[in-house]
Coordinates of C-alpha atoms and ligand atoms in Angstrom, one line a residue:
X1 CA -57.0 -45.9 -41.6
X2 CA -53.3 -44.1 -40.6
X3 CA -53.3 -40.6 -41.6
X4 CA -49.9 -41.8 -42.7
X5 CA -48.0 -45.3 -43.4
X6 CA -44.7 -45.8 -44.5
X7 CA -43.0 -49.2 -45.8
X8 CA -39.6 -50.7 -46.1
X9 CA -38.3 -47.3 -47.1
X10 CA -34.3 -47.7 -48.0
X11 CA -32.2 -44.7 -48.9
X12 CA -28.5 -44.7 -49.6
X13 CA -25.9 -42.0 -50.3
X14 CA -23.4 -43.6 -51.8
X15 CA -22.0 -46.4 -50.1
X16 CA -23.6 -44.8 -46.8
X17 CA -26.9 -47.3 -46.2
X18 CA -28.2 -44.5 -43.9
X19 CA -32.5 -46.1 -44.2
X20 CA -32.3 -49.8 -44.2
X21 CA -36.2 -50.9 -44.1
X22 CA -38.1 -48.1 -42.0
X23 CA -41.6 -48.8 -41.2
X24 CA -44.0 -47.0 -39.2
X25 CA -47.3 -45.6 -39.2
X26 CA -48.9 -42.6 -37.6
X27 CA -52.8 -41.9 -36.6
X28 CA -54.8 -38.8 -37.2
X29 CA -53.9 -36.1 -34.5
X30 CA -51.2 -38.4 -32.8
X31 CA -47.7 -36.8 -32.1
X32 CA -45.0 -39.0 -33.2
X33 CA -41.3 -38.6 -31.4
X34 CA -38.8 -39.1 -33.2
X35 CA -35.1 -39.8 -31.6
X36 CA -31.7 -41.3 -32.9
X37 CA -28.1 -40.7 -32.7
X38 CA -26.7 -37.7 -35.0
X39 CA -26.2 -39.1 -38.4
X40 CA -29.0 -41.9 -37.6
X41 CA -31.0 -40.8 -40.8
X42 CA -33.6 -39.1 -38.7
X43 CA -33.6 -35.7 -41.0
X44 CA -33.4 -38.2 -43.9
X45 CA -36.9 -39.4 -43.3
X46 CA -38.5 -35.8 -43.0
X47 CA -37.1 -35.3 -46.4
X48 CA -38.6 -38.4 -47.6
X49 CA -41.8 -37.6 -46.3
X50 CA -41.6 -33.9 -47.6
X51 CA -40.9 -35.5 -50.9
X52 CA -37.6 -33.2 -51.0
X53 CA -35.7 -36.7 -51.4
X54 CA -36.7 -39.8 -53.1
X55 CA -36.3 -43.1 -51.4
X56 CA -34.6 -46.2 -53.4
X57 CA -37.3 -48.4 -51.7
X58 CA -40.4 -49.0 -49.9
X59 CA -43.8 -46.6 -49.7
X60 CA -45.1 -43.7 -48.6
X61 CA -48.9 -43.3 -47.8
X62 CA -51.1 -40.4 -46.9
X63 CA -54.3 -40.1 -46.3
X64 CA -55.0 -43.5 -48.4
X65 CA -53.3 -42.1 -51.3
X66 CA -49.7 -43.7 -52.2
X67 CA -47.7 -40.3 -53.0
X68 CA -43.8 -42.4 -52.9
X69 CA -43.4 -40.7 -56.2
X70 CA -44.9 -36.7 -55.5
X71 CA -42.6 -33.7 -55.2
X72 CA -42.7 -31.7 -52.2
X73 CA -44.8 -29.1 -53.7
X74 CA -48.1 -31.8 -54.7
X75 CA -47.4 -33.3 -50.7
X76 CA -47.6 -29.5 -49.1
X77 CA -51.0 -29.6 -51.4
X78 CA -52.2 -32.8 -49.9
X79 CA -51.9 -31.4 -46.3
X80 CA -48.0 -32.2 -45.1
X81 CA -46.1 -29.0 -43.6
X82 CA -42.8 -29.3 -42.6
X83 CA -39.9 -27.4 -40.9
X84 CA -36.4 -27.2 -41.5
X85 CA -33.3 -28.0 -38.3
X86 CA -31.3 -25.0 -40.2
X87 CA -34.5 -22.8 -40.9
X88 CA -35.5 -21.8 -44.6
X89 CA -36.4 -17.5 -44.0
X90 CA -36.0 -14.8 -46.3
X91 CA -33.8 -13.1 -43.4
X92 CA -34.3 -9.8 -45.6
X93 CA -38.1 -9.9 -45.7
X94 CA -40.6 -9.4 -42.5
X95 CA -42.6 -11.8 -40.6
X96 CA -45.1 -11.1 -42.7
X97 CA -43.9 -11.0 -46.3
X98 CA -42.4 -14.6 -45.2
X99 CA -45.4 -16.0 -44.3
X100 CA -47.3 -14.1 -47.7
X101 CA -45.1 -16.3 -49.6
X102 CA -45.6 -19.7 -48.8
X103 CA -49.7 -18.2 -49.4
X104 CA -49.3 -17.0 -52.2
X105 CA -47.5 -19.4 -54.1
X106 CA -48.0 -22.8 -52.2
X107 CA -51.9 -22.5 -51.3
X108 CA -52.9 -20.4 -54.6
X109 CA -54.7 -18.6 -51.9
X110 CA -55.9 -15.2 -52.5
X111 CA -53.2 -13.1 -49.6
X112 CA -55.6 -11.7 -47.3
X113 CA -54.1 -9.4 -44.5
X114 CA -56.3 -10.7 -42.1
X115 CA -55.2 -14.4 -43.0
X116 CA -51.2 -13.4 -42.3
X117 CA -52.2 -11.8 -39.4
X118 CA -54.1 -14.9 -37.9
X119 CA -51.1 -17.1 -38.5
X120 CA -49.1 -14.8 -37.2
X121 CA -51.5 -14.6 -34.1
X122 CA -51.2 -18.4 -33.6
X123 CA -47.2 -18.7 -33.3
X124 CA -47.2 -15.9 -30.8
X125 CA -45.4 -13.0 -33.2
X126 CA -48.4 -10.8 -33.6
X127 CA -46.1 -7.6 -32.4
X128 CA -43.3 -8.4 -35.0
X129 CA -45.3 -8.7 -37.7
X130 CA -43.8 -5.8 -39.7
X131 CA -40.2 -6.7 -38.2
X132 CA -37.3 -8.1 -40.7
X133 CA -36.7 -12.0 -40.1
X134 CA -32.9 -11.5 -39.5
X135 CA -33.6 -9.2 -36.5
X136 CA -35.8 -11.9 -34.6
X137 CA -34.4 -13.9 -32.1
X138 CA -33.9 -17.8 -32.6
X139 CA -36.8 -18.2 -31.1
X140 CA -39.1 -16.4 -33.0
X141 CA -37.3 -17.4 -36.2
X142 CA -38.6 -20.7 -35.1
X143 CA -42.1 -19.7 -34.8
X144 CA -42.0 -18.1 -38.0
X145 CA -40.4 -20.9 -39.8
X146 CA -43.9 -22.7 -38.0
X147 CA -46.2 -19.8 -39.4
X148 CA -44.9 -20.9 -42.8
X149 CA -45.5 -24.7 -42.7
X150 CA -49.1 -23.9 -41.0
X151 CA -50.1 -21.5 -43.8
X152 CA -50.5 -24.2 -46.3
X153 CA -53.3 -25.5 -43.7
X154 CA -51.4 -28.5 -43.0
X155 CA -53.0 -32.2 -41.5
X156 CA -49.4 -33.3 -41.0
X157 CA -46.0 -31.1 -39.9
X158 CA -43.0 -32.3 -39.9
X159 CA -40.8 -30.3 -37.5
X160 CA -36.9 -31.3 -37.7
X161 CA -35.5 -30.4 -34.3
X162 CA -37.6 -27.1 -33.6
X163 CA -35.8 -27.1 -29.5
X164 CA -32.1 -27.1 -30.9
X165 CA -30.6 -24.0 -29.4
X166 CA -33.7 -22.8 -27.5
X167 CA -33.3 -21.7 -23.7
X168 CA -35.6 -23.8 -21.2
X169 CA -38.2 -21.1 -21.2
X170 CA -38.1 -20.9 -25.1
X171 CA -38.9 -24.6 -24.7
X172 CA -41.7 -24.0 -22.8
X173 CA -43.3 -21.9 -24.6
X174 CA -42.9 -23.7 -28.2
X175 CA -43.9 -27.0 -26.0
X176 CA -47.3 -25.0 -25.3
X177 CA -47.2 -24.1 -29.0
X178 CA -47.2 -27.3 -30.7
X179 CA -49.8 -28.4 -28.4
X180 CA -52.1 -26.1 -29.0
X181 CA -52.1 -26.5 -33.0
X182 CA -53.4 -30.2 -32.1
X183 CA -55.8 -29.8 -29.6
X184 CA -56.9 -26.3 -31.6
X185 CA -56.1 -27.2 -35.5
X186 CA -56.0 -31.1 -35.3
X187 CA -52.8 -31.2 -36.7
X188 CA -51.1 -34.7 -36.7
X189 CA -47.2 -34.0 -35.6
X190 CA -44.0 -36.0 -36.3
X191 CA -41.3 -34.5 -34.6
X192 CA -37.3 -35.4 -34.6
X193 CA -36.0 -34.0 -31.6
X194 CA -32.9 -34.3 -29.3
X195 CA -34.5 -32.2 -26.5
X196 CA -36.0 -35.4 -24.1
X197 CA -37.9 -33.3 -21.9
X198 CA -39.9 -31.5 -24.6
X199 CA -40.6 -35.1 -26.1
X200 CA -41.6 -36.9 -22.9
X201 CA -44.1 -33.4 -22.7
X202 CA -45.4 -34.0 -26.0
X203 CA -45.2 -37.0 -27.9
X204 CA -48.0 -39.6 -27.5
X205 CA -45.3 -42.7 -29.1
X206 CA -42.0 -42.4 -29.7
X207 CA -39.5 -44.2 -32.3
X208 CA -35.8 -44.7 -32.1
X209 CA -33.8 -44.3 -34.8
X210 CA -30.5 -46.3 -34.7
X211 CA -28.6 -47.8 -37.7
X212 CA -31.0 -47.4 -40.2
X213 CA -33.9 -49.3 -38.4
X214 CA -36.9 -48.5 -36.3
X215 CA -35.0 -50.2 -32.7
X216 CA -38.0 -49.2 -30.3
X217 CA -41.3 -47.9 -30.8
X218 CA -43.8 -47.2 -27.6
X219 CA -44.1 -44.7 -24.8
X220 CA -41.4 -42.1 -23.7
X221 CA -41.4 -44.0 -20.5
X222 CA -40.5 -47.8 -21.7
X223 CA -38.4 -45.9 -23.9
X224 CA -35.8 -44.4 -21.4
X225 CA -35.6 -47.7 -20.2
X226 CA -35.3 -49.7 -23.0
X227 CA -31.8 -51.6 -23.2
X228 CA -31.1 -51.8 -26.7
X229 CA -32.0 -48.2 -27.0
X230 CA -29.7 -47.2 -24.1
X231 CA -27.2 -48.5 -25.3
X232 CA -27.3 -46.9 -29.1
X233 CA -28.9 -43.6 -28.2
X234 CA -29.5 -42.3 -24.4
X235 CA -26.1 -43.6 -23.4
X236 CA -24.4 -41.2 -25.5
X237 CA -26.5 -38.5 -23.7
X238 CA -26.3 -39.6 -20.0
X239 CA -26.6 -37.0 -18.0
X240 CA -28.1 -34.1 -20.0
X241 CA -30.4 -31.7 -18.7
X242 CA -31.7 -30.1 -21.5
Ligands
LIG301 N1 -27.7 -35.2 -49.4 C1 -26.8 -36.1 -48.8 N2 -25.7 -36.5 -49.5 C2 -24.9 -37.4 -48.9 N3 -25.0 -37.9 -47.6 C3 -26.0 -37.4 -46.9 C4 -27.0 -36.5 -47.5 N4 -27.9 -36.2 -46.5 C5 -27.6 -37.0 -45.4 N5 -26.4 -37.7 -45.7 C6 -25.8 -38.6 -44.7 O1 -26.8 -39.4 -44.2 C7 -26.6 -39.7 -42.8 C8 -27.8 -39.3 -42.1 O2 -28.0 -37.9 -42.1 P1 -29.2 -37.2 -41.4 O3 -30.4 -37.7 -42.0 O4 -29.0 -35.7 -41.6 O5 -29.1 -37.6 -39.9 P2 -29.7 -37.0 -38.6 O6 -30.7 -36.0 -39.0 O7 -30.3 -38.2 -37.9 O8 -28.6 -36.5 -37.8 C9 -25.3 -39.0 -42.5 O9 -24.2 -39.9 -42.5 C10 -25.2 -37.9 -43.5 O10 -23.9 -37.5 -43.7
LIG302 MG1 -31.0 -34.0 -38.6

């Protein structure tokens, strides 16, 4: 069974068809790419999946269960974890308090130190623990915006364009990051992303994204080859490095 299926989902803002039948599925500790031109829907579907928006159409099932209908709150329960492309931090509270939160009120765990401390551990921000979000680089906003998602003890995360902005080295070392918490955690990943070379690194399938439809699903490699997806997506971004 797919740790996650979705079906014919539609979603429309306005007169703006932006999902017109999406369909995919994704397998227990898989990494799903996801890809698209800007305004393709791509940040759409996280927030379908999240449960932050509600489709018109189509399903959404996890772990067997059909949760089309859940808020956010009942999915983060279930085991999805997300992150957001503009990140979500209380820039006056520390590394630390932001990661208590989500703890304390989404897991209805009892806060232990030694719990924050572990997250903390895994993203790599063990020395800025006690340090205020707004003075943290991008970088390390981005791996606290991860320590969030991952203290719900999520199966799935969602990560909405974690790379934008990052330097090559930051890459790298969020690359390393995200595959760590699968081989370590088992967490299954669905990542939108416009940074190629950390996809081809990390994702196991990818799917493109392109006028409300699922236009190519398969491996990075077919993918970069793939006419029809050349033509509404990588031609657009010929010649980037990034
Ligand atoms: N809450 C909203 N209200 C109205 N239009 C929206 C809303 N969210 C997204 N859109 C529109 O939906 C389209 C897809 O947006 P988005 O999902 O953010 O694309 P992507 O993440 O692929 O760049 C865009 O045309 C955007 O303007
Ligand atoms: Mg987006």
């Amino acid at each position: 069974m797919s740790l996650l299926v979705i079906e014919d989902i539609h979603k429309s803002f306005g007169g703006n068809k932006v999902l017109r039948g999406v369909s995919f599925s994704v397998e227990k500790g898989e990494i799903l790419g996801i890809v698209g031109p800007n305004g393709s829907g791509k940040t759409t579907l996280i927030n379908i999946l999240s449960g932050v928006i509600k489709p018109d159409g189509g399903v959404v099932v996890f772990k067997g269960k059909d949760i089309t209908g859940w808020r956010a709150y009942r999915r983060a329960k279930l085991g999805i974890g997300r992150t957001y492309q503009i990140t979500r931090l209380f820039t006056n509270l520390t590394a630390f308090e932001n990661v208590m939160i989500p703890l304390h009120y989404g897991a209805g765990e009892k806060t232990s130190v030694r719990r924050i401390e572990e997250i903390l551990e895994t993203v790599g921000l063990s020395h800025k623990i006690h340090s205020y979000a707004s003075d943290l680089s991008l970088a390390q906003r981005k791996r606290l915006e991860l320590a969030r998602a991952l203290a719900l003890r999520p199966e799935l995360l969602l990560l909405d364009e974690v790379f934008a902005g990052l330097n090559p080295v930051a890459v790298q070392e969020i690359v390393s990051l995200i595959g760590k918490l699968r081989e370590e955690l088992g967490i299954t990943v669905v990542i939108v992303e416009h940074v190629l070379k950390a996809l081809s690194q990390l994702a196991d399938r990818v799917l493109v994204l392109a006028e409300g439809k699922v236009i190519f699903s398969g491996k990075y490699e077919d993918m970069v080859r793939d006419k029809e997806v050349i033509k509404a997506y990588l031609g657009e971004r010929y010649g980037e490095t990034a």
